[in-house]
PDB file of C-alpha atoms in Angstrom:
ATOM      1  CA  GLY A 942     119.054 168.045 111.352  1.00 66.00           C
ATOM      2  CA  GLU A 943     118.618 165.802 108.366  1.00 72.00           C
ATOM      3  CA  ASP A 944     115.513 165.843 106.350  1.00 87.00           C
ATOM      4  CA  VAL A 945     114.685 163.381 103.460  1.00 92.00           C
ATOM      5  CA  GLU A 946     111.745 164.189 101.129  1.00 93.00           C
ATOM      6  CA  GLN A 947     109.946 161.917  98.609  1.00 94.00           C
ATOM      7  CA  SER A 948     106.912 162.234  96.634  1.00 89.00           C
ATOM      8  CA  LEU A 949     104.002 160.305  98.009  1.00 91.00           C
ATOM      9  CA  PHE A 950     102.661 158.453  95.111  1.00 95.00           C
ATOM     10  CA  LEU A 951     103.579 156.980  91.587  1.00 97.00           C
ATOM     11  CA  SER A 952     101.416 155.051  89.247  1.00 97.00           C
ATOM     12  CA  VAL A 953     102.824 153.152  86.097  1.00 97.00           C
ATOM     13  CA  ARG A 954     101.654 150.544  83.851  1.00 97.00           C
ATOM     14  CA  GLU A 955     103.205 146.960  83.897  1.00 97.00           C
ATOM     15  CA  GLY A 956     106.357 146.738  81.693  1.00 97.00           C
ATOM     16  CA  ASP A 957     107.064 150.583  82.072  1.00 97.00           C
ATOM     17  CA  SER A 958     110.095 152.000  83.888  1.00 97.00           C
ATOM     18  CA  SER A 959     109.400 153.605  87.343  1.00 97.00           C
ATOM     19  CA  VAL A 960     111.536 156.408  88.616  1.00 97.00           C
ATOM     20  CA  ILE A 961     111.233 157.231  92.503  1.00 97.00           C
ATOM     21  CA  ASN A 962     112.836 160.501  93.460  1.00 97.00           C
ATOM     22  CA  CYS A 963     114.303 161.560  96.796  1.00 96.00           C
ATOM     23  CA  THR A 964     115.932 164.731  98.123  1.00 95.00           C
ATOM     24  CA  TYR A 965     118.047 165.150 101.375  1.00 92.00           C
ATOM     25  CA  THR A 966     119.413 168.094 103.139  1.00 90.00           C
ATOM     26  CA  ASP A 967     122.555 167.026 105.061  1.00 83.00           C
ATOM     27  CA  SER A 968     125.608 167.220 102.769  1.00 79.00           C
ATOM     28  CA  SER A 969     127.311 165.115 105.254  1.00 79.00           C
ATOM     29  CA  SER A 970     125.162 162.106 104.443  1.00 77.00           C
ATOM     30  CA  THR A 971     127.591 159.709 102.908  1.00 80.00           C
ATOM     31  CA  TYR A 972     125.351 156.478 102.595  1.00 89.00           C
ATOM     32  CA  LEU A 973     122.090 156.457 100.904  1.00 92.00           C
ATOM     33  CA  TYR A 974     119.562 153.700 100.902  1.00 93.00           C
ATOM     34  CA  TRP A 975     116.338 152.382  99.277  1.00 96.00           C
ATOM     35  CA  TYR A 976     113.943 150.004 101.081  1.00 95.00           C
ATOM     36  CA  LYS A 977     110.903 148.292 100.071  1.00 96.00           C
ATOM     37  CA  GLN A 978     107.779 147.766 102.286  1.00 94.00           C
ATOM     38  CA  GLU A 979     105.173 145.357 101.073  1.00 93.00           C
ATOM     39  CA  PRO A 980     101.649 145.400 102.794  1.00 88.00           C
ATOM     40  CA  GLY A 981     101.778 144.216 106.272  1.00 84.00           C
ATOM     41  CA  ALA A 982     105.548 143.540 106.401  1.00 86.00           C
ATOM     42  CA  GLY A 983     108.618 145.293 107.642  1.00 88.00           C
ATOM     43  CA  LEU A 984     111.092 147.108 105.416  1.00 91.00           C
ATOM     44  CA  GLN A 985     113.594 145.320 103.214  1.00 93.00           C
ATOM     45  CA  LEU A 986     116.703 146.649 101.960  1.00 92.00           C
ATOM     46  CA  LEU A 987     116.929 146.831  98.135  1.00 94.00           C
ATOM     47  CA  THR A 988     120.160 148.775  97.574  1.00 93.00           C
ATOM     48  CA  TYR A 989     122.436 151.336  98.782  1.00 91.00           C
ATOM     49  CA  ILE A 990     124.994 153.690  97.294  1.00 92.00           C
ATOM     50  CA  PHE A 991     127.955 155.524  98.741  1.00 87.00           C
ATOM     51  CA  SER A 992     128.233 159.323  98.128  1.00 82.00           C
ATOM     52  CA  ASN A 993     131.516 159.033  96.058  1.00 83.00           C
ATOM     53  CA  MET A 994     129.482 157.179  93.467  1.00 85.00           C
ATOM     54  CA  ASP A 995     127.099 158.534  90.915  1.00 89.00           C
ATOM     55  CA  MET A 996     125.359 155.520  89.835  1.00 93.00           C
ATOM     56  CA  LYS A 997     124.705 152.006  90.898  1.00 92.00           C
ATOM     57  CA  GLN A 998     122.994 149.116  88.949  1.00 94.00           C
ATOM     58  CA  ASP A 999     121.786 145.822  90.190  1.00 91.00           C
ATOM     59  CA  GLN A1000     119.419 143.771  87.817  1.00 94.00           C
ATOM     60  CA  ARG A1001     116.619 145.975  87.252  1.00 96.00           C
ATOM     61  CA  LEU A1002     117.216 148.552  89.826  1.00 96.00           C
ATOM     62  CA  THR A1003     119.450 151.581  89.015  1.00 96.00           C
ATOM     63  CA  VAL A1004     120.310 154.255  91.563  1.00 96.00           C
ATOM     64  CA  LEU A1005     121.582 157.614  90.422  1.00 96.00           C
ATOM     65  CA  LEU A1006     122.925 160.103  92.842  1.00 94.00           C
ATOM     66  CA  ASN A1007     123.468 163.846  92.386  1.00 92.00           C
ATOM     67  CA  LYS A1008     125.610 165.037  95.207  1.00 89.00           C
ATOM     68  CA  LYS A1009     125.379 168.598  94.103  1.00 90.00           C
ATOM     69  CA  ASP A1010     121.645 168.746  94.223  1.00 92.00           C
ATOM     70  CA  LYS A1011     121.390 166.205  96.968  1.00 92.00           C
ATOM     71  CA  HIS A1012     119.118 164.185  94.782  1.00 94.00           C
ATOM     72  CA  LEU A1013     118.635 160.390  94.775  1.00 94.00           C
ATOM     73  CA  SER A1014     116.633 158.280  92.243  1.00 96.00           C
ATOM     74  CA  LEU A1015     115.616 154.711  91.997  1.00 97.00           C
ATOM     75  CA  ARG A1016     114.696 153.493  88.636  1.00 97.00           C
ATOM     76  CA  ILE A1017     113.035 149.993  88.256  1.00 97.00           C
ATOM     77  CA  ALA A1018     113.022 148.767  84.741  1.00 97.00           C
ATOM     78  CA  ASP A1019     110.318 146.559  83.332  1.00 97.00           C
ATOM     79  CA  THR A1020     108.000 147.315  86.319  1.00 97.00           C
ATOM     80  CA  GLN A1021     105.893 144.425  87.443  1.00 96.00           C
ATOM     81  CA  THR A1022     102.740 143.992  89.451  1.00 95.00           C
ATOM     82  CA  GLY A1023     105.029 142.463  92.292  1.00 94.00           C
ATOM     83  CA  ASP A1024     106.812 145.769  92.468  1.00 96.00           C
ATOM     84  CA  SER A1025     103.719 147.451  93.872  1.00 96.00           C
ATOM     85  CA  ALA A1026     104.876 148.597  97.594  1.00 97.00           C
ATOM     86  CA  ILE A1027     106.151 151.651  99.446  1.00 96.00           C
ATOM     87  CA  TYR A1028     109.576 152.663  98.613  1.00 97.00           C
ATOM     88  CA  PHE A1029     111.534 154.484 101.258  1.00 96.00           C
ATOM     89  CA  CYS A1030     114.658 156.494 100.770  1.00 95.00           C
ATOM     90  CA  ALA A1031     117.097 156.791 103.740  1.00 93.00           C
ATOM     91  CA  ALA A1032     120.230 158.637 104.555  1.00 91.00           C
ATOM     92  CA  ARG A1033     123.005 158.258 107.075  1.00 86.00           C
ATOM     93  CA  ARG A1034     126.262 159.867 108.105  1.00 75.00           C
ATOM     94  CA  SER A1035     129.482 157.948 108.141  1.00 65.00           C
ATOM     95  CA  SER A1036     130.157 159.050 111.592  1.00 66.00           C
ATOM     96  CA  ASN A1037     126.765 157.674 112.676  1.00 60.00           C
ATOM     97  CA  THR A1038     126.815 153.818 113.690  1.00 64.00           C
ATOM     98  CA  GLY A1039     123.204 153.292 113.380  1.00 70.00           C
ATOM     99  CA  LYS A1040     120.834 156.156 112.754  1.00 80.00           C
ATOM    100  CA  LEU A1041     118.977 156.179 109.617  1.00 86.00           C
ATOM    101  CA  ILE A1042     116.716 159.135 108.511  1.00 88.00           C
ATOM    102  CA  PHE A1043     113.901 157.946 106.454  1.00 91.00           C
ATOM    103  CA  GLY A1044     111.822 159.706 103.882  1.00 93.00           C
ATOM    104  CA  GLN A1045     107.905 159.668 104.122  1.00 92.00           C
ATOM    105  CA  GLY A1046     107.714 156.728 101.460  1.00 94.00           C
ATOM    106  CA  THR A1047     106.494 156.598  98.049  1.00 96.00           C
ATOM    107  CA  THR A1048     103.638 154.236  97.090  1.00 96.00           C
ATOM    108  CA  LEU A1049     104.190 152.586  93.697  1.00 97.00           C
ATOM    109  CA  GLN A1050     101.039 151.374  92.127  1.00 97.00           C
ATOM    110  CA  VAL A1051     101.559 149.105  89.210  1.00 97.00           C
ATOM    111  CA  LYS A1052      98.540 148.692  86.686  1.00 95.00           C
ATOM    112  CA  PRO A1053      98.336 145.565  84.609  1.00 91.00           C
TER     113      PRO A1053
ATOM    114  CA  ASP B 869     117.512 131.988 110.558  1.00 64.00           C
ATOM    115  CA  ALA B 870     113.979 133.053 111.412  1.00 79.00           C
ATOM    116  CA  GLY B 871     114.789 136.654 111.075  1.00 92.00           C
ATOM    117  CA  VAL B 872     113.697 139.292 113.509  1.00 96.00           C
ATOM    118  CA  ILE B 873     110.731 138.177 115.378  1.00 96.00           C
ATOM    119  CA  GLN B 874     108.387 140.681 116.995  1.00 97.00           C
ATOM    120  CA  SER B 875     105.397 139.997 119.305  1.00 97.00           C
ATOM    121  CA  PRO B 876     102.440 140.483 119.475  1.00 97.00           C
ATOM    122  CA  ARG B 877     101.721 141.255 115.845  1.00 95.00           C
ATOM    123  CA  HIS B 878      98.603 143.255 116.848  1.00 96.00           C
ATOM    124  CA  GLU B 879      97.767 144.951 120.098  1.00 97.00           C
ATOM    125  CA  VAL B 880      94.468 146.525 121.060  1.00 97.00           C
ATOM    126  CA  THR B 881      94.459 148.350 124.467  1.00 97.00           C
ATOM    127  CA  GLU B 882      92.758 151.042 126.075  1.00 97.00           C
ATOM    128  CA  MET B 883      94.052 154.348 127.085  1.00 97.00           C
ATOM    129  CA  GLY B 884      96.036 154.448 130.247  1.00 97.00           C
ATOM    130  CA  GLN B 885      97.134 150.760 130.143  1.00 97.00           C
ATOM    131  CA  GLU B 886     100.610 149.597 129.927  1.00 97.00           C
ATOM    132  CA  VAL B 887     101.804 148.128 126.794  1.00 98.00           C
ATOM    133  CA  THR B 888     104.847 145.932 126.318  1.00 98.00           C
ATOM    134  CA  LEU B 889     106.271 145.127 122.723  1.00 98.00           C
ATOM    135  CA  ARG B 890     108.845 142.531 122.342  1.00 98.00           C
ATOM    136  CA  CYS B 891     111.470 141.792 119.943  1.00 98.00           C
ATOM    137  CA  LYS B 892     114.093 138.963 119.272  1.00 98.00           C
ATOM    138  CA  PRO B 893     116.895 139.993 116.990  1.00 97.00           C
ATOM    139  CA  ILE B 894     118.772 137.950 114.498  1.00 96.00           C
ATOM    140  CA  SER B 895     121.353 135.616 116.472  1.00 96.00           C
ATOM    141  CA  GLY B 896     124.768 137.205 116.417  1.00 94.00           C
ATOM    142  CA  HIS B 897     123.596 140.664 115.432  1.00 95.00           C
ATOM    143  CA  ASP B 898     125.171 143.460 117.834  1.00 94.00           C
ATOM    144  CA  TYR B 899     122.684 146.279 117.011  1.00 94.00           C
ATOM    145  CA  LEU B 900     119.099 146.455 117.710  1.00 96.00           C
ATOM    146  CA  PHE B 901     116.867 149.290 116.681  1.00 95.00           C
ATOM    147  CA  TRP B 902     113.147 150.288 117.560  1.00 97.00           C
ATOM    148  CA  TYR B 903     111.168 152.277 115.063  1.00 95.00           C
ATOM    149  CA  ARG B 904     107.751 153.926 115.178  1.00 96.00           C
ATOM    150  CA  GLN B 905     105.635 154.420 111.749  1.00 93.00           C
ATOM    151  CA  THR B 906     102.669 156.571 111.472  1.00 91.00           C
ATOM    152  CA  MET B 907     101.020 158.279 108.589  1.00 86.00           C
ATOM    153  CA  MET B 908     101.659 161.851 109.910  1.00 86.00           C
ATOM    154  CA  ARG B 909     105.304 161.214 110.991  1.00 86.00           C
ATOM    155  CA  GLY B 910     106.411 158.411 108.667  1.00 87.00           C
ATOM    156  CA  LEU B 911     109.175 156.131 109.918  1.00 90.00           C
ATOM    157  CA  GLU B 912     111.148 157.309 113.164  1.00 91.00           C
ATOM    158  CA  LEU B 913     113.992 155.885 115.030  1.00 92.00           C
ATOM    159  CA  LEU B 914     113.146 155.783 118.593  1.00 95.00           C
ATOM    160  CA  ILE B 915     116.272 154.100 120.263  1.00 95.00           C
ATOM    161  CA  TYR B 916     119.018 151.715 119.303  1.00 94.00           C
ATOM    162  CA  PHE B 917     121.270 149.456 121.329  1.00 95.00           C
ATOM    163  CA  ASN B 918     124.852 148.111 120.781  1.00 94.00           C
ATOM    164  CA  ASN B 919     125.748 144.942 122.551  1.00 94.00           C
ATOM    165  CA  ASN B 920     122.707 145.467 124.836  1.00 95.00           C
ATOM    166  CA  VAL B 921     123.703 149.106 125.807  1.00 95.00           C
ATOM    167  CA  PRO B 922     121.419 151.947 124.732  1.00 95.00           C
ATOM    168  CA  ILE B 923     123.396 154.198 122.385  1.00 92.00           C
ATOM    169  CA  ASP B 924     120.902 156.711 121.253  1.00 90.00           C
ATOM    170  CA  ASP B 925     117.521 157.343 122.866  1.00 93.00           C
ATOM    171  CA  SER B 926     116.968 160.747 121.298  1.00 90.00           C
ATOM    172  CA  GLY B 927     113.978 159.645 119.472  1.00 91.00           C
ATOM    173  CA  MET B 928     111.993 158.498 122.394  1.00 94.00           C
ATOM    174  CA  PRO B 929     108.967 160.719 122.529  1.00 87.00           C
ATOM    175  CA  GLU B 930     108.214 161.066 126.205  1.00 86.00           C
ATOM    176  CA  ASP B 931     109.042 159.548 129.710  1.00 91.00           C
ATOM    177  CA  ARG B 932     106.131 157.230 128.954  1.00 95.00           C
ATOM    178  CA  PHE B 933     108.514 155.208 126.565  1.00 97.00           C
ATOM    179  CA  SER B 934     110.929 152.992 128.010  1.00 97.00           C
ATOM    180  CA  ALA B 935     113.214 150.243 126.134  1.00 98.00           C
ATOM    181  CA  LYS B 936     115.429 147.579 127.678  1.00 97.00           C
ATOM    182  CA  MET B 937     117.748 144.931 126.263  1.00 97.00           C
ATOM    183  CA  PRO B 938     118.594 142.489 129.141  1.00 97.00           C
ATOM    184  CA  ASN B 939     120.347 140.113 126.906  1.00 95.00           C
ATOM    185  CA  ALA B 940     121.560 139.633 123.426  1.00 95.00           C
ATOM    186  CA  SER B 941     118.450 137.755 122.251  1.00 95.00           C
ATOM    187  CA  PHE B 942     115.653 140.030 123.623  1.00 96.00           C
ATOM    188  CA  SER B 943     114.438 143.575 123.827  1.00 98.00           C
ATOM    189  CA  THR B 944     111.383 145.319 124.967  1.00 98.00           C
ATOM    190  CA  LEU B 945     109.494 148.563 124.325  1.00 98.00           C
ATOM    191  CA  LYS B 946     107.161 149.523 126.997  1.00 98.00           C
ATOM    192  CA  ILE B 947     104.588 152.255 127.091  1.00 97.00           C
ATOM    193  CA  GLN B 948     103.044 153.311 130.542  1.00 97.00           C
ATOM    194  CA  PRO B 949     100.487 154.761 130.455  1.00 96.00           C
ATOM    195  CA  SER B 950      99.598 154.458 126.856  1.00 97.00           C
ATOM    196  CA  GLU B 951      97.574 157.026 124.771  1.00 96.00           C
ATOM    197  CA  PRO B 952      95.660 157.160 121.627  1.00 96.00           C
ATOM    198  CA  ARG B 953      98.331 159.111 119.894  1.00 95.00           C
ATOM    199  CA  ASP B 954     100.831 156.248 120.467  1.00 96.00           C
ATOM    200  CA  SER B 955      98.701 154.221 117.929  1.00 97.00           C
ATOM    201  CA  ALA B 956     101.282 153.150 115.339  1.00 97.00           C
ATOM    202  CA  VAL B 957     103.041 150.315 113.795  1.00 96.00           C
ATOM    203  CA  TYR B 958     106.378 149.632 115.989  1.00 97.00           C
ATOM    204  CA  PHE B 959     109.224 147.767 114.151  1.00 96.00           C
ATOM    205  CA  CYS B 960     112.300 146.305 115.624  1.00 96.00           C
ATOM    206  CA  ALA B 961     115.298 145.838 113.387  1.00 95.00           C
ATOM    207  CA  SER B 962     118.839 144.345 114.004  1.00 95.00           C
ATOM    208  CA  SER B 963     122.020 144.622 112.280  1.00 93.00           C
ATOM    209  CA  LEU B 964     125.409 142.564 112.443  1.00 91.00           C
ATOM    210  CA  ARG B 965     127.718 145.557 113.207  1.00 86.00           C
ATOM    211  CA  GLY B 966     127.423 149.168 113.047  1.00 77.00           C
ATOM    212  CA  HIS B 967     128.932 149.660 109.630  1.00 80.00           C
ATOM    213  CA  PRO B 968     126.714 151.525 106.958  1.00 78.00           C
ATOM    214  CA  THR B 969     126.972 148.518 104.692  1.00 80.00           C
ATOM    215  CA  ASP B 970     125.328 146.238 107.245  1.00 83.00           C
ATOM    216  CA  THR B 971     121.891 145.644 106.395  1.00 85.00           C
ATOM    217  CA  GLN B 972     119.211 146.575 108.917  1.00 89.00           C
ATOM    218  CA  TYR B 973     116.847 143.557 109.033  1.00 92.00           C
ATOM    219  CA  PHE B 974     113.443 144.578 109.870  1.00 92.00           C
ATOM    220  CA  GLY B 975     110.723 142.535 111.677  1.00 94.00           C
ATOM    221  CA  PRO B 976     107.056 142.359 110.536  1.00 92.00           C
ATOM    222  CA  GLY B 977     106.099 145.052 113.122  1.00 95.00           C
ATOM    223  CA  THR B 978     103.718 145.251 116.087  1.00 97.00           C
ATOM    224  CA  ARG B 979     100.464 147.236 115.071  1.00 96.00           C
ATOM    225  CA  LEU B 980      99.312 148.965 118.225  1.00 98.00           C
ATOM    226  CA  THR B 981      95.844 150.635 118.546  1.00 98.00           C
ATOM    227  CA  VAL B 982      95.096 152.468 121.765  1.00 97.00           C
ATOM    228  CA  LEU B 983      91.428 153.309 122.107  1.00 96.00           C
TER     229      LEU B 983
END
């Protein structure tokens, strides 16, 4: 079955860029997502990318997709302390109407 | 809209007791999902419903777990009997339709502790 892997922890200084990486195994995954979870809260969708795209930009967020290597990354420009949270990568097949497979989550720590 | 509502927010119970978690999805959403989050296993999909009908329950760990959706505005996840290894945060989420671009909106979660 599908497996989604992420590094567990990333620490950056305020104002720097953060890059969170994710790899997935199922080449049939056609939709890939980034979610953010703040302490004590549920997950919030940040952005998603279709597998026929290489890059998507949304304000401070840039998603890069390398289909050949099955590698997804989320870049946060000018990282702020409010960006401190857990970031989840998730994958989904187009044929599947609901099931998302989540990575373990990357804890982003932003130091002032 | 108030978003996805879950209750209770925290539940502490003793092993062997029955636990019922509740969820009210966003009005008008056709899909409802139950997830479990633990340190060891991360975020796992337990079951999801479309128009109140269970579609995929392959993630339900054992027969001790059951989920129902009697109407479009209410769902329950029941554990009977509960065990310490069921301790986790349980999330409910809903989405408008099943299309991949439909956002799944998550509730705040129920933190379950089984002693």
